[in-house]
Every structure is written in structure tokens, then in C-alpha cells.
Coordinates of C-alpha atoms in Angstrom, one line a residue:
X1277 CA 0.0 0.0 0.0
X1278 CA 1.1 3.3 -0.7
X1279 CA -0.2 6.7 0.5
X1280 CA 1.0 10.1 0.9
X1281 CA 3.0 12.1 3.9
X1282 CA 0.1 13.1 6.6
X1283 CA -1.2 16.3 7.6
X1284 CA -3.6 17.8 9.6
X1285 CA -6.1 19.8 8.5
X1286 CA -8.9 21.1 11.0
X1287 CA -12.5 21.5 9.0
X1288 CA -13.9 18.1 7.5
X1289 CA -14.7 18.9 3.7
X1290 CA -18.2 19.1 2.2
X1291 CA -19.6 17.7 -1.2
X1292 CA -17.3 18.4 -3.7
X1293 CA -18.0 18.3 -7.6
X1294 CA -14.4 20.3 -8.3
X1295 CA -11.1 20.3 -6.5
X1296 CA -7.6 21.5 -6.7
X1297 CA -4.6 19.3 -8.3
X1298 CA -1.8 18.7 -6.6
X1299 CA -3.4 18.4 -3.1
X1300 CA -1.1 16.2 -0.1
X1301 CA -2.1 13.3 2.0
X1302 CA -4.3 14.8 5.3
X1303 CA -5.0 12.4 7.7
X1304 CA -7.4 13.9 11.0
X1305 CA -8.2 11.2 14.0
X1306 CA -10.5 10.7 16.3
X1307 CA -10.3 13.4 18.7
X1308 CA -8.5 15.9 17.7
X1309 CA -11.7 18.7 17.0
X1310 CA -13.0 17.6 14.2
X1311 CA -16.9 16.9 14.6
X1312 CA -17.6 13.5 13.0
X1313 CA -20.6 13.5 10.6
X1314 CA -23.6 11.1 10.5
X1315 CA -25.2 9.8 7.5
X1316 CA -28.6 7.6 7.9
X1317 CA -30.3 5.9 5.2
X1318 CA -33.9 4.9 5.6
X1319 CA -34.8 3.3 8.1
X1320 CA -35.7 0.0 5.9
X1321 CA -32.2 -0.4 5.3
X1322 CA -29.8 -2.8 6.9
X1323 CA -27.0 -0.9 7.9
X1324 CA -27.1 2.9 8.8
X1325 CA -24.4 5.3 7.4
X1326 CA -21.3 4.9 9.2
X1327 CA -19.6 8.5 11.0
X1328 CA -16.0 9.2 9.6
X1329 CA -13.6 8.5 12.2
X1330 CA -11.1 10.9 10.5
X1331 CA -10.2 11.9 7.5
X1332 CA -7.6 11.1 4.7
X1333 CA -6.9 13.5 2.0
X1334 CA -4.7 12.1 -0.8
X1335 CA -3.2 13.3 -4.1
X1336 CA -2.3 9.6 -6.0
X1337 CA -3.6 6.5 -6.5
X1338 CA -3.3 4.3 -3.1
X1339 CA -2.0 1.1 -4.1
X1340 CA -3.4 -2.1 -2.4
X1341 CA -1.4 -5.5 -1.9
X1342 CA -3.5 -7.9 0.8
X1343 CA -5.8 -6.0 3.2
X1344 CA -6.1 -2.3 4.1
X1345 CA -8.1 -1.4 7.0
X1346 CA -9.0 1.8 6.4
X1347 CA -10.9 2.3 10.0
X1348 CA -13.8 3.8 8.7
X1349 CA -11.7 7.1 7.7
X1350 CA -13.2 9.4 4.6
X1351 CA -10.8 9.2 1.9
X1352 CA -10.8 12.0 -0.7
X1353 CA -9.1 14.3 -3.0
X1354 CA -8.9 12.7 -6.5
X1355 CA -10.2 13.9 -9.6
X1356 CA -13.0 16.6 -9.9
X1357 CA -15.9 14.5 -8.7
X1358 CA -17.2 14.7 -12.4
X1359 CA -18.6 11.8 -14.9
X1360 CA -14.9 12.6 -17.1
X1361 CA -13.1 9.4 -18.4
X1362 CA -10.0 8.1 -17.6
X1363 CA -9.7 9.9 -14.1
X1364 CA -7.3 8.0 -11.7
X1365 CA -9.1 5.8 -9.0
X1366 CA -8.6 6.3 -5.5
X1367 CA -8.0 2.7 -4.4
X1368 CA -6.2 0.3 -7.0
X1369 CA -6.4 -3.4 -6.3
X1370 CA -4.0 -6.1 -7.1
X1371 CA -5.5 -9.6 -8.2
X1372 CA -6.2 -11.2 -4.5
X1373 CA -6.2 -7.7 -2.5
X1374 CA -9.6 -6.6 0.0
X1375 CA -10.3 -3.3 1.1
X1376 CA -12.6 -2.8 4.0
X1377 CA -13.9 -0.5 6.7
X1378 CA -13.3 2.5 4.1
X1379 CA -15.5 5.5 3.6
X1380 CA -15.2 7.4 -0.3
X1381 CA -16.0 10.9 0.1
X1382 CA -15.6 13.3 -3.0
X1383 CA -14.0 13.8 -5.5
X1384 CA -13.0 10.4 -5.6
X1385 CA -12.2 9.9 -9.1
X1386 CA -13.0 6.4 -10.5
X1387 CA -13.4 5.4 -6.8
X1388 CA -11.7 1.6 -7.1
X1389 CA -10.2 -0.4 -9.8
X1390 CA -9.7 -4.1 -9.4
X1391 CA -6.9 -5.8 -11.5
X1392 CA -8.0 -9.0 -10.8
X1393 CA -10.3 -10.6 -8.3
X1394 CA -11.1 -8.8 -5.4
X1395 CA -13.1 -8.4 -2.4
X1396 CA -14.6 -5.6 -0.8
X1397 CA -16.0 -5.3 2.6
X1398 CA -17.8 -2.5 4.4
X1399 CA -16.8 0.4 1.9
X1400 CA -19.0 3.4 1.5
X1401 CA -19.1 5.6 -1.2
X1402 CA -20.7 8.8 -0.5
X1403 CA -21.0 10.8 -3.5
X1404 CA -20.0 8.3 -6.4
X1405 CA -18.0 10.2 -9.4
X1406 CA -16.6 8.9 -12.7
X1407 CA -17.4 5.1 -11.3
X1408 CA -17.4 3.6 -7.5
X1409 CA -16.0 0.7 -8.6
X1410 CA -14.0 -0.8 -11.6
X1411 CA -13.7 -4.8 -12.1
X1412 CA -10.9 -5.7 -14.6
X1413 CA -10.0 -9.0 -14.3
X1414 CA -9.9 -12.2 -16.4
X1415 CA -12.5 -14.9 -17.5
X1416 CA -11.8 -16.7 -14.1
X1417 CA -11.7 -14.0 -11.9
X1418 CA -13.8 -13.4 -9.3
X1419 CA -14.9 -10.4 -7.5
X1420 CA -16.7 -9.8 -4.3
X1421 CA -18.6 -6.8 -2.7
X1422 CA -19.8 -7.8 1.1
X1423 CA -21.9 -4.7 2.9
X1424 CA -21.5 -1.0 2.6
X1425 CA -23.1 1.3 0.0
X1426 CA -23.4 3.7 -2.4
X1427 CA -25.4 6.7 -3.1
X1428 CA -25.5 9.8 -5.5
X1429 CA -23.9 8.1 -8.4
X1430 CA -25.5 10.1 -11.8
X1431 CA -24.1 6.7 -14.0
X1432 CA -22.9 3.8 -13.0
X1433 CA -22.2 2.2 -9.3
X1434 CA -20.7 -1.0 -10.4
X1435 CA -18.7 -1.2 -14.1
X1436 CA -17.4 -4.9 -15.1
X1437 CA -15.1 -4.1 -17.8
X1438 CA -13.3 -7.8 -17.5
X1439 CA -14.7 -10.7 -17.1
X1440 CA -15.5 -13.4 -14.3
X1441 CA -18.0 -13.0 -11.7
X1442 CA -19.3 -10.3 -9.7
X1443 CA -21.2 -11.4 -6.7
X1444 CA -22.9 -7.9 -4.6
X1445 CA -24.8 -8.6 -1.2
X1446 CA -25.5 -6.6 2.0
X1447 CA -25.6 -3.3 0.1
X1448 CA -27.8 -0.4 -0.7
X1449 CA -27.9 2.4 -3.4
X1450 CA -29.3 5.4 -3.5
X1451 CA -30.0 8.5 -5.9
X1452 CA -27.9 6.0 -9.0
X1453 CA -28.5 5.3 -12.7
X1454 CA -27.3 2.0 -12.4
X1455 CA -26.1 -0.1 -9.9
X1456 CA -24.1 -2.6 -12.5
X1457 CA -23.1 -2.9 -16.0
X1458 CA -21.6 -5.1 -17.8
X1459 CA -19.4 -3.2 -20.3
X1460 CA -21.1 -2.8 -23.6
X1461 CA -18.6 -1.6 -25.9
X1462 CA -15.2 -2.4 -24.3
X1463 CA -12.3 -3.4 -27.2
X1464 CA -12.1 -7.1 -25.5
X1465 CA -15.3 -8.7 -24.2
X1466 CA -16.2 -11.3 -22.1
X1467 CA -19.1 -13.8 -20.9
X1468 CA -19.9 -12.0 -17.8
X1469 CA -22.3 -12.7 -14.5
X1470 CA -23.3 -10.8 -11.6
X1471 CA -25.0 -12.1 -8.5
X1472 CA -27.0 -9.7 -6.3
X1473 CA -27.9 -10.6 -3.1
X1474 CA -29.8 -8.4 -0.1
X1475 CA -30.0 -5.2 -2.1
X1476 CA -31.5 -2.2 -0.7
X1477 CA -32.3 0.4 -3.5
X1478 CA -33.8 3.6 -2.7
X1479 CA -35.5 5.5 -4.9
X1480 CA -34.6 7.9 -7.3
X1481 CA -32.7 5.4 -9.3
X1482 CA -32.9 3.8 -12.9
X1483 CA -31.4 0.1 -13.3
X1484 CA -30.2 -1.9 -11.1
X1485 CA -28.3 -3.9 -14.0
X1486 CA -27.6 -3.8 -17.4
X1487 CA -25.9 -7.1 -19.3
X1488 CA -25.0 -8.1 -22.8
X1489 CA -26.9 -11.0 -23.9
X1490 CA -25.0 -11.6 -27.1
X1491 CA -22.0 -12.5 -25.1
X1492 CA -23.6 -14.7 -22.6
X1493 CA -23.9 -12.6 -19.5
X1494 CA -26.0 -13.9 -16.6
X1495 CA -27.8 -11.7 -13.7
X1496 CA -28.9 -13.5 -10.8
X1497 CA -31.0 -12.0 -8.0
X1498 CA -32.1 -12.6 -4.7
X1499 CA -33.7 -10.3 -1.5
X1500 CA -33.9 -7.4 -3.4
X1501 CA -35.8 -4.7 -1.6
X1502 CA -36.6 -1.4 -3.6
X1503 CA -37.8 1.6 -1.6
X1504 CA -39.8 4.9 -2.7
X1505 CA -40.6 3.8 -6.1
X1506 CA -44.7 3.0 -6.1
X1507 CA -44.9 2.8 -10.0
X1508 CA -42.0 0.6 -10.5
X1509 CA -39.8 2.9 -12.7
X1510 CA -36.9 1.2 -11.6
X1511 CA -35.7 -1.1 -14.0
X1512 CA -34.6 -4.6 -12.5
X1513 CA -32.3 -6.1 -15.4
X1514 CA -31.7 -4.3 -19.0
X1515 CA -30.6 -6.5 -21.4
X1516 CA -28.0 -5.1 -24.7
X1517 CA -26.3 -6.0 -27.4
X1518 CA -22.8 -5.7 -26.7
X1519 CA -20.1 -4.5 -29.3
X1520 CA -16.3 -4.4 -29.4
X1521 CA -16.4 -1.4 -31.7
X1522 CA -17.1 1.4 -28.9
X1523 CA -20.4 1.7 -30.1
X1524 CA -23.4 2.9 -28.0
X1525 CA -24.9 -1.0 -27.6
X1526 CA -28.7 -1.2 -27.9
X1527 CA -31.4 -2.2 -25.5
X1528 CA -33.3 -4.8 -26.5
X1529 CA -35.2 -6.1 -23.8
X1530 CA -36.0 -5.5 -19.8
X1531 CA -37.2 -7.8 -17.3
X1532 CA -36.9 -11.4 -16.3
X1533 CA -36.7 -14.0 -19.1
X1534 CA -35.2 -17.4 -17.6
X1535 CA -31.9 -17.3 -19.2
X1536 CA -29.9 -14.0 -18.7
X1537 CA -32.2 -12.1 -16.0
X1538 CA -32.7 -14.8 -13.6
X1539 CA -35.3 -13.4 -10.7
X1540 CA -39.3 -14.1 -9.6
X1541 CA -41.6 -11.4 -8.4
X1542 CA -40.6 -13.2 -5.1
X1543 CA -37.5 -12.1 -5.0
X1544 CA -38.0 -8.4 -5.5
X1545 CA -40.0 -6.4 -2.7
X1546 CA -41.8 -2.8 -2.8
X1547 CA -41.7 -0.4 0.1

């Protein structure tokens, strides 16, 4: 793992949509002055918002080897909190690494990227930029999102630009346009699948996932609890066709259809 030279800086930062290159690593602890903020998601949700027990202001990519334990610190300072491609990510994982106990603030560039499989455990992504996550490994690989959640993402929560299998469970999303994607014009494709498991999704939101069915991609849910949304507009599972060309792909279906969105009515539930 590598991170900056720690500072202290005394005012926690708000939401950000711009900030200024260059910026050094700040780390504030517990205790030091700094008034710890509270975020709560409704009530129907597992898990409330976890308080920032300091904060971590960084100016490069933190590489991750193994585990980092980031202690439930706010970790911010990358990119301009914008929807712009090819912004660095905060968090780069190696194939094998976990990251856990780690709050995203903003800007957070293209929040994580995974190099191969990967597991991610209690991370909290407050106000989601470019991408909050970034799944790049091979056919084999496998990825693995346990806990925490997401929230004011304009795009995409979840983008599987390699292949393998992405399985998400104990999480919730709010205020998102989609909550996964199977890449649908990368240069090199794959047969991709994604397992979602005890979702919370609170409404205002658009897709929970989007998958190529021309290269073989699989959606598979379970406990999926939707919140706020009375006329449905949230779409469960969007199905393209993909394209190695770079291409906008087209939509051609929605819905469960027993071979690449794989749910029942009993396993999605309106609040």
C-alpha cells in the first residue's frame, strides 16, 4: 500500500464536484476537533451510514497488496468529482487484495479499480464520481462486494469491464443510474455474470443492472428490496447487445426471461 505524507487539517470537507490538483495526503483522528458527521439511510435499510472517524486527503492513486483497513476514515481528494473518463481511481487493487472499513468521500475519481479478483468489505461511497467501482479482471476472476453502500452516483455504481463473476450482497444504493453494467462496448469482451444478493435500492434510481446478452452474461437475483418507487420505474435487469467497436450498444429487452435475468416477483420487494 502506498499513501502520501500526513497532515492535519482542521474543517472536515463538504460535497465536492471540483477540486484543486496537486493536493497532499491529510489524515485527521478521532479526537483531535473535528466533529464527525452522520449519514442515515432509511430506516428499511440494513445498515445505517457509518460516521467518519477521521479523514484522509490524498493526491495519488493508493496502491493495495493484501488487506487495508482503512478504519472507517473518509478518503478523498482525487479527480474533480465529475462523470470525465480516464480519471485515476482512488484505491487500485491487485488480483487477490480486500479493502474494507473504508468511507469514499468526494472527488473520488474512479473510486476503485480491481486488477483482478477482489473483495470488498464494508466500503461506503458517499458521493460516487466517474465510477465507484471498476472490475478488470480475467474470464476466471472473481470479485466480491460484502456490505456498505453507495449513493449519488448520476451513471454507474458498479462497471465490469473484465470478465468473471461479480457477486454484490449486503448493500444499498441510493440516488444511482445504475447499480451494474456489464461493459457494452469495451475493445475485448467477455461472458460475464453478476449475483446480487440483499440489495437495498432507494429510490430515485434507474437500473439496477444492465448485461450483454450476445456474449452470454447472466444476472442473478435474490432479496432485493426497492424503496420509494410506487410505479415501478426502476428497472430490474436491462438487457443489450454488446459490441467491441465502442459503439453505443442497444437495449433490447427489460425484465426477467429465464436465461440471462434470472429473478421471480418473489424475490424483488416494494416499500
Amino acid at each position: 500500500m502506498e499513501l502520501s505524507s500526513p497532515t492535519v487539517t482542521e474543517n472536515p470537507p463538504g460535497r465536492f464536484r471540483r477540486w484543486r490538483a496537486g493536493a497532499i495526503a491529510t489524515v485527521v483522528a478521532c479526537g483531535l476537533g473535528v466533529a464527525a458527521v452522520t449519514f442515515t439511510q432509511n430506516a428499511s435499510a440494513a445498515t445505517a451510514w457509518p460516521s467518519a472517524k477521521g479523514l484522509v486527503k490524498v493526491s495519488a492513486t493508493t496502491n493495495v497488496s493484501g488487506t487495508f483497513d482503512g478504519g472507517l476514515k473518509r478518503f478523498f481528494g482525487i479527480g474533480d468529482g465529475g462523470q470525465g473518463e480516464s480519471q485515476d481511481p482512488m484505491f487500485k487493487l491487485a488480483n487477490g487484495a480486500t479493502l474494507k472499513n473504508v468511507i469514499i468521500g468526494a472527488p473520488a475519481g474512479d473510486g476503485v479499480h480491481c486488477s483482478g479478483s477482489c473483495t470488498l468489505i464494508n466500503v461506503w461511497w458517499e458521493d460516487v464520481g466517474e465510477d465507484a467501482a471498476t472490475f478488470k479482471g480475467s474470464a476466471t476472476a472473481r470479485y466480491t462486494v460484502d456490505g456498505g453502500g453507495a449513493r449519488s452516483a448520476s451513471d454507474k455504481v458498479f462497471q465490469h469491464n473484465g470478465g468473471g463473476t461479480l457477486t454484490v450482497k449486503n448493500f444499498q444504493v441510493s440516488d444511482f443510474g445504475k447499480l451494474y453494467r456489464s461493459c457494452g462496448n469495451c475493445k475485448t469482451q467477455f461472458k460475464r455474470a453478476v449475483v446480487l444478493q440483499n440489495i437495498t435500492a432507494t429510490s430515485p434510481g434507474k437500473v439496477l443492472v444492465g448485461i450483454n446478452t450476445n456474449f452470454g452474461d447472466t444476472a442473478k437475483f435474490s432479496g432485493i428490496t426497492i424503496i420509494g418507487d410506487s410505479k415501478k420505474k426502476i428497472s430490474i435487469c436491462d438487457r443489450f447487445t454488446g459490441n467491441n467497436t465502442g459503439k453505443e450498444p442497444p437495449k433490447t429487452g427489460s425484465g426477467a426471461d429465464g436465461k440471462n435475468c434470472l429473478f421471480s416477483a418473489a424475490d424483488i420487494t416494494y416499500k
